């Protein structure tokens, strides 16, 4: 399955693909069940022939080729399932995946058509990068869009954070360092703004390393600014709230919020009423509690990230990610070791077997009532989903 | 694992016995893999345990804090062997039993300066499946919601200019009085306070009158998606909130009255950001009331189009500056992003001969002239798109001339410190430049 052929699109209804192709595709996807653990340097990722094949649209696969085992998470627009190949080849038995399912009606109703297309294309571009969930392939049927991802079994950093209440600086630094490396890659190599950094979107792999998931708001913007408001209220940068046009600098703001939340257990700007959160974000400096005590280096990096004027924001000035890496908060971090995952994470998920999903919460079943994807909608919109 | 120190063979038989039990129970398909995993896991648990015992006495992470989700033996915070000392988790405090969860991102409703509105709970739709409780005390914000947060998003918009379309904001005539009142109402609002004059005028022009002919009309309904922001021109409006998060049928369906909004007040500003469900119902209390309404798309388009145009204008100006020729696209866009817009009335001395040069100016509109001491006549004339003072970005030489605005002017400026902050040391940029072409000839300020 090559990207070139993958671009030809097929609807399940009109799909007439030989069983042989489907078997090949199953075998192909099975290789990627465990995600990428590449040891290639970042500038050579694209040379890996395997990576080139990732992220294309499937010719023959279909949701019925998988057993849907358990819901791993629900987002605003999607439901993600733990799945396993149905009738796999003998050697592909114990291969699990995450299948992200988006219902077309919901995507249209929630005005996320552009966003899901950005998500698919950014994920295809970055497939094979070790700290991002790998898009193996995508497909669609009459009602839904599907993205087959490598299964990241450790669950959300969010879960561990809430249970632990807060992380100490060593753990916070470990995760923050991996995120710096990810943002450097996304911003400086791919020209992509991620736009939804938060503990809920950081998963842990079996060794406790981060995998960034949910590229629903990621967008390739290059050096330009973009305008659509999106993100998570507590993590929105001031320029997003005030519709000033925003750039990759929003991710550095969010990293400041994230480190704060790691160290205290809650974000710096909070209120039950989102409008009050937004007022605080645009006007209030970050305030630190007396307890737990936070080191001066950590306070400084948080303040420098959470600087309203983005021309003064750490990460967005000369040196870009390099200047972040040089900040005293990261003193002693060996950045090559970070990229090559030399050290295991501070939290090792307690996994007993490959398809173990105990690190994920239980989610209620889908609401019974669903809007139908009517033929009218199909006529008007299906063209917008042709990349899947 | 038993606390005594058994002999080696005991450890071995214990381990093998429990493995056998596990294998019988789980019936794994790939037995070798299963055993390998099993022992790795055991190793981790055992090592972590001894680490914990030696480093923290307070049982930092009792596995019971993961009730039912982790194996009884499994410590979810086992530290990796090779990152030995990184016990990344602080002590888990007892959680308070009383505060139940509220999601901080459930829809709410914005009201100007009305603190009674700080307390909107949500309907919990799309809320977290887990039942975290917010710990009280220990610095956690009151009512802090511990649940998973959902994202928000507005419809995607692309700048009109980039689409080759023609769009201009709607314009609705208003009297001087009305304009002044509206200006007052919105000027302190954080969604409007940063607008420049043009944006502000366009927004004021776009507000459309919405007559409310009778008493008891629901202007907005709790639970419905919000698309408009309102300013009260005339009349009094009451705000009700039903604890269910949605307006209910029947006499009590409105819920509790939580506020009153009078002339000059406003409501529904969250709708200017994205389409969230309304967190309250707003009802008219008199006949012939009047509101001004503004919808999200219009508001965002006004801001977006003007920002977009200004950015492209700055970028094209910057391309003309020889000193900046060697900047790449990224750097130029950084500079454009950092430019600060300022307005000066006619006759302002913007640069004074002899002063240390600190900033660089792009003339966005209006005209300026440069004068040198001892000369009556201006030595240079500047019009829209021209720039001056750029050598200040490179050196500390005193200004060689004064620049005075001839008309009202709008300039975009950037200081030397800003330039260096964004692009690094000036010397390295200078080194790239081969401007033997003589910038000096172009800029009278250096002579
Ligand atoms: N590759 C994956 N492996 C395991 N779990 C995943 C994976 N991708 C997503 N999830 C789970 O599903 C949740 C929702 O997925 P996400 O992509 O964030 O959906 P949405 O775009 O609707 O927010 C995530 O927070 C995570 O818990």
PDB file of C-alpha atoms in Angstrom, chain B residues 18 24 45 52 68 125 145 210 290 322 327 359 378 394 413 427:
ATOM      1  CA  UNK B  18       2.946 -17.607  40.858  1.00  0.00           C
ATOM      2  CA  UNK B  24      -3.145 -21.080  34.008  1.00  0.00           C
ATOM      3  CA  UNK B  45       7.525  -3.901  40.992  1.00  0.00           C
ATOM      4  CA  UNK B  52      10.380   3.515  47.630  1.00  0.00           C
ATOM      5  CA  UNK B  68      -9.785  -1.480  40.549  1.00  0.00           C
ATOM      6  CA  UNK B 125     -22.594  16.814  28.620  1.00  0.00           C
ATOM      7  CA  UNK B 145     -13.100  20.567  38.324  1.00  0.00           C
ATOM      8  CA  UNK B 210     -33.028  44.314  17.606  1.00  0.00           C
ATOM      9  CA  UNK B 290     -34.232  47.473  22.358  1.00  0.00           C
ATOM     10  CA  UNK B 322      17.553  46.874   1.816  1.00  0.00           C
ATOM     11  CA  UNK B 327      16.219  38.052   6.294  1.00  0.00           C
ATOM     12  CA  UNK B 359      13.720  52.310  16.729  1.00  0.00           C
ATOM     13  CA  UNK B 378      13.582  69.349   4.552  1.00  0.00           C
ATOM     14  CA  UNK B 394      22.338  48.041  13.787  1.00  0.00           C
ATOM     15  CA  UNK B 413       7.799  50.578  14.707  1.00  0.00           C
ATOM     16  CA  UNK B 427      26.363  41.361  14.089  1.00  0.00           C
TER      17      UNK B 427
END
